[in-house]
């Protein structure tokens, strides 16, 4: 979605979407103040632009550059029609156990991973486009908890390393009706894979 510069909002401190609430950005672009939140580089100490508590919904938002550490989730959340013009440190990090649904939207241009999973969770990605990063999804290195990844109806291109990388032999991925190209090893250390209706182009 094209966003005029006049609709760009600089975020000086993390926007918290509280439990049960919906934040509708109505297509506006949000960028981080690099002095207070983060510059979108690979420093792990950056804050997020949005923090989503259990039951929160974030929709119709464009996250621009600098993106700092994107979106942090805590519990069951819905992220709908969110576009990351720049991935920043990570586009979205699952910080606490829950079912995270990402519906629609796009993320591009990251030097490492698009999504980071730091807690046992189900991560459902539907009708999403991801391009130009190291890997699409990374479970926290060395962790052995179970993560269930569901990808449906999406387009994934130009991942240097993989679509999903994990160190856990219990984690699993199901990918259906998805187009992909140039995704490296595709599944990196993933022992439980189910696929149908996908197309490599």
Short mmCIF file of N, CA and C in Angstrom, two decimals, residues 71-154:
data_model
loop_
_atom_site.label_atom_id
_atom_site.label_comp_id
_atom_site.label_asym_id
_atom_site.label_seq_id
_atom_site.Cartn_x
_atom_site.Cartn_y
_atom_site.Cartn_z
N UNK A 71 7.47 -5.81 15.94
CA UNK A 71 6.30 -6.13 16.75
C UNK A 71 6.66 -7.25 17.71
N UNK A 72 6.30 -7.10 18.99
CA UNK A 72 6.46 -8.16 19.98
C UNK A 72 5.08 -8.66 20.40
N UNK A 73 4.93 -9.99 20.50
CA UNK A 73 3.64 -10.56 20.88
C UNK A 73 3.75 -11.31 22.20
N UNK A 74 2.67 -11.21 22.99
CA UNK A 74 2.59 -11.86 24.30
C UNK A 74 1.24 -12.55 24.41
N UNK A 75 1.13 -13.78 23.89
CA UNK A 75 -0.12 -14.52 23.98
C UNK A 75 -0.78 -14.69 22.62
N UNK A 76 -2.11 -14.85 22.64
CA UNK A 76 -2.88 -15.05 21.41
C UNK A 76 -3.17 -13.70 20.77
N UNK A 77 -2.64 -13.48 19.56
CA UNK A 77 -2.83 -12.18 18.91
C UNK A 77 -3.12 -12.39 17.43
N UNK A 78 -3.75 -11.35 16.84
CA UNK A 78 -4.01 -11.31 15.40
C UNK A 78 -3.29 -10.11 14.82
N UNK A 79 -2.49 -10.35 13.78
CA UNK A 79 -1.80 -9.29 13.05
C UNK A 79 -2.34 -9.35 11.62
N UNK A 80 -3.07 -8.32 11.21
CA UNK A 80 -3.81 -8.38 9.95
C UNK A 80 -3.44 -7.20 9.06
N UNK A 81 -3.07 -7.51 7.82
CA UNK A 81 -2.79 -6.49 6.81
C UNK A 81 -1.73 -5.50 7.30
N UNK A 82 -0.64 -6.05 7.80
CA UNK A 82 0.50 -5.23 8.23
C UNK A 82 1.64 -5.41 7.22
N UNK A 83 2.20 -4.29 6.78
CA UNK A 83 3.28 -4.30 5.81
C UNK A 83 4.54 -3.75 6.47
N UNK A 84 5.61 -4.56 6.43
CA UNK A 84 6.92 -4.10 6.87
C UNK A 84 7.70 -3.69 5.62
N UNK A 85 7.86 -2.40 5.42
CA UNK A 85 8.67 -1.93 4.28
C UNK A 85 10.14 -2.29 4.49
N UNK A 86 10.52 -2.38 5.76
CA UNK A 86 11.86 -2.81 6.14
C UNK A 86 11.72 -3.68 7.38
N UNK A 87 12.42 -4.81 7.41
CA UNK A 87 12.25 -5.76 8.49
C UNK A 87 12.86 -5.27 9.80
N UNK A 88 13.93 -4.48 9.70
CA UNK A 88 14.60 -4.06 10.93
C UNK A 88 15.32 -5.22 11.58
N UNK A 89 15.42 -5.22 12.93
CA UNK A 89 16.09 -6.32 13.63
C UNK A 89 15.32 -7.61 13.36
N UNK A 90 14.04 -7.62 13.70
CA UNK A 90 13.11 -8.68 13.30
C UNK A 90 11.78 -8.00 13.02
N UNK A 91 11.00 -8.54 12.09
CA UNK A 91 9.69 -7.95 11.84
C UNK A 91 8.76 -8.20 13.02
N UNK A 92 8.75 -9.46 13.50
CA UNK A 92 7.88 -9.82 14.61
C UNK A 92 8.57 -10.88 15.45
N UNK A 93 8.48 -10.73 16.77
CA UNK A 93 9.05 -11.70 17.70
C UNK A 93 7.96 -12.21 18.63
N UNK A 94 7.82 -13.54 18.68
CA UNK A 94 6.89 -14.15 19.65
C UNK A 94 7.63 -14.26 20.97
N UNK A 95 7.20 -13.44 21.94
CA UNK A 95 7.91 -13.33 23.21
C UNK A 95 7.34 -14.24 24.29
N UNK A 96 6.06 -14.60 24.15
CA UNK A 96 5.41 -15.40 25.18
C UNK A 96 4.47 -16.39 24.51
N UNK A 97 4.18 -17.48 25.19
CA UNK A 97 3.40 -18.57 24.64
C UNK A 97 2.03 -18.11 24.14
N UNK A 98 1.63 -18.61 22.97
CA UNK A 98 0.33 -18.24 22.44
C UNK A 98 0.14 -18.71 21.01
N UNK A 99 -1.00 -18.35 20.45
CA UNK A 99 -1.32 -18.63 19.05
C UNK A 99 -1.31 -17.29 18.32
N UNK A 100 -0.32 -17.11 17.47
CA UNK A 100 -0.16 -15.86 16.73
C UNK A 100 -0.61 -16.08 15.29
N UNK A 101 -1.59 -15.29 14.86
CA UNK A 101 -2.09 -15.39 13.49
C UNK A 101 -1.69 -14.15 12.71
N UNK A 102 -1.02 -14.37 11.60
CA UNK A 102 -0.58 -13.29 10.71
C UNK A 102 -1.36 -13.46 9.41
N UNK A 103 -2.23 -12.50 9.11
CA UNK A 103 -3.14 -12.66 7.97
C UNK A 103 -2.97 -11.48 7.01
N UNK A 104 -2.56 -11.79 5.78
CA UNK A 104 -2.32 -10.72 4.82
C UNK A 104 -1.04 -9.97 5.15
N UNK A 105 -0.68 -9.04 4.27
CA UNK A 105 0.49 -8.21 4.52
C UNK A 105 1.75 -8.71 3.85
N UNK A 106 2.87 -8.07 4.21
CA UNK A 106 4.13 -8.33 3.53
C UNK A 106 5.29 -7.86 4.40
N UNK A 107 6.44 -8.52 4.26
CA UNK A 107 7.67 -8.05 4.91
C UNK A 107 8.84 -8.26 3.95
N UNK A 108 9.77 -7.30 3.96
CA UNK A 108 10.89 -7.40 3.02
C UNK A 108 12.14 -6.73 3.60
N UNK A 109 13.28 -7.13 3.03
CA UNK A 109 14.56 -6.47 3.25
C UNK A 109 15.06 -6.57 4.69
N UNK A 110 15.56 -7.76 5.02
CA UNK A 110 16.19 -7.97 6.31
C UNK A 110 17.50 -8.72 6.15
N UNK A 111 18.48 -8.42 7.00
CA UNK A 111 19.77 -9.08 6.87
C UNK A 111 19.80 -10.44 7.57
N UNK A 112 18.83 -10.70 8.46
CA UNK A 112 18.81 -11.97 9.16
C UNK A 112 17.43 -12.60 9.01
N UNK A 113 16.71 -12.79 10.11
CA UNK A 113 15.41 -13.46 9.99
C UNK A 113 14.27 -12.45 9.93
N UNK A 114 13.13 -12.91 9.38
CA UNK A 114 11.92 -12.10 9.34
C UNK A 114 11.20 -12.22 10.69
N UNK A 115 10.97 -13.47 11.12
CA UNK A 115 10.22 -13.72 12.35
C UNK A 115 11.07 -14.53 13.33
N UNK A 116 10.99 -14.16 14.60
CA UNK A 116 11.74 -14.84 15.65
C UNK A 116 10.75 -15.45 16.64
N UNK A 117 10.96 -16.72 17.00
CA UNK A 117 10.07 -17.42 17.93
C UNK A 117 10.85 -17.73 19.21
N UNK A 118 10.45 -17.10 20.32
CA UNK A 118 11.17 -17.25 21.58
C UNK A 118 10.38 -17.98 22.65
N UNK A 119 9.21 -18.54 22.29
CA UNK A 119 8.39 -19.23 23.28
C UNK A 119 7.56 -20.30 22.58
N UNK A 120 7.16 -21.35 23.30
CA UNK A 120 6.30 -22.39 22.70
C UNK A 120 5.05 -21.74 22.15
N UNK A 121 4.72 -22.04 20.91
CA UNK A 121 3.63 -21.30 20.27
C UNK A 121 3.18 -21.98 19.00
N UNK A 122 2.01 -21.53 18.53
CA UNK A 122 1.56 -21.84 17.18
C UNK A 122 1.59 -20.55 16.39
N UNK A 123 2.27 -20.57 15.27
CA UNK A 123 2.43 -19.37 14.44
C UNK A 123 1.80 -19.67 13.08
N UNK A 124 0.67 -19.02 12.82
CA UNK A 124 -0.12 -19.27 11.63
C UNK A 124 0.02 -18.08 10.68
N UNK A 125 0.51 -18.34 9.47
CA UNK A 125 0.80 -17.30 8.49
C UNK A 125 -0.04 -17.57 7.25
N UNK A 126 -0.96 -16.65 6.93
CA UNK A 126 -1.93 -16.87 5.86
C UNK A 126 -1.89 -15.70 4.88
N UNK A 127 -1.77 -16.01 3.60
CA UNK A 127 -1.83 -14.98 2.54
C UNK A 127 -0.82 -13.86 2.79
N UNK A 128 0.42 -14.26 3.06
CA UNK A 128 1.48 -13.31 3.40
C UNK A 128 2.58 -13.41 2.35
N UNK A 129 3.28 -12.30 2.13
CA UNK A 129 4.43 -12.27 1.23
C UNK A 129 5.68 -11.91 2.01
N UNK A 130 6.72 -12.74 1.90
CA UNK A 130 8.00 -12.46 2.56
C UNK A 130 9.10 -12.54 1.52
N UNK A 131 9.97 -11.53 1.51
CA UNK A 131 11.04 -11.57 0.52
C UNK A 131 12.29 -10.86 1.01
N UNK A 132 13.42 -11.39 0.54
CA UNK A 132 14.73 -10.77 0.72
C UNK A 132 15.15 -10.69 2.18
N UNK A 133 15.51 -11.86 2.74
CA UNK A 133 16.04 -11.92 4.10
C UNK A 133 16.91 -13.17 4.23
N UNK A 134 17.47 -13.37 5.41
CA UNK A 134 18.28 -14.56 5.63
C UNK A 134 17.43 -15.81 5.76
N UNK A 135 16.40 -15.74 6.59
CA UNK A 135 15.44 -16.82 6.73
C UNK A 135 14.10 -16.23 7.14
N UNK A 136 13.03 -16.95 6.86
CA UNK A 136 11.71 -16.41 7.16
C UNK A 136 11.39 -16.53 8.65
N UNK A 137 11.65 -17.72 9.23
CA UNK A 137 11.30 -17.96 10.63
C UNK A 137 12.47 -18.65 11.32
N UNK A 138 12.82 -18.16 12.51
CA UNK A 138 13.89 -18.77 13.30
C UNK A 138 13.39 -19.01 14.72
N UNK A 139 13.39 -20.26 15.14
CA UNK A 139 13.17 -20.54 16.56
C UNK A 139 14.45 -20.23 17.30
N UNK A 140 14.33 -19.63 18.49
CA UNK A 140 15.49 -19.17 19.25
C UNK A 140 16.56 -20.26 19.30
N UNK A 141 17.77 -19.90 18.93
CA UNK A 141 18.86 -20.85 18.82
C UNK A 141 19.09 -21.64 20.11
N UNK A 142 19.19 -22.96 19.99
CA UNK A 142 19.46 -23.81 21.13
C UNK A 142 18.24 -24.19 21.94
N UNK A 143 17.08 -23.63 21.65
CA UNK A 143 15.87 -23.94 22.42
C UNK A 143 15.25 -25.24 21.93
N UNK A 144 14.60 -25.98 22.85
CA UNK A 144 14.05 -27.28 22.51
C UNK A 144 12.53 -27.35 22.67
N UNK A 145 11.88 -26.23 22.98
CA UNK A 145 10.43 -26.24 23.09
C UNK A 145 9.80 -26.49 21.72
N UNK A 146 8.52 -26.85 21.73
CA UNK A 146 7.81 -27.14 20.48
C UNK A 146 7.16 -25.89 19.91
N UNK A 147 7.44 -25.64 18.66
CA UNK A 147 6.77 -24.59 17.89
C UNK A 147 6.06 -25.22 16.71
N UNK A 148 4.81 -24.83 16.49
CA UNK A 148 4.06 -25.32 15.33
C UNK A 148 3.88 -24.17 14.35
N UNK A 149 4.46 -24.32 13.17
CA UNK A 149 4.38 -23.30 12.12
C UNK A 149 3.37 -23.76 11.08
N UNK A 150 2.45 -22.87 10.72
CA UNK A 150 1.46 -23.15 9.68
C UNK A 150 1.56 -22.02 8.65
N UNK A 151 1.86 -22.37 7.41
CA UNK A 151 1.96 -21.39 6.33
C UNK A 151 0.98 -21.79 5.24
N UNK A 152 0.10 -20.87 4.83
CA UNK A 152 -0.89 -21.20 3.80
C UNK A 152 -1.07 -20.01 2.85
N UNK A 153 -1.14 -20.32 1.58
CA UNK A 153 -1.49 -19.31 0.58
C UNK A 153 -0.54 -18.14 0.51
N UNK A 154 0.75 -18.39 0.74
CA UNK A 154 1.71 -17.30 0.84
C UNK A 154 2.73 -17.34 -0.29
#
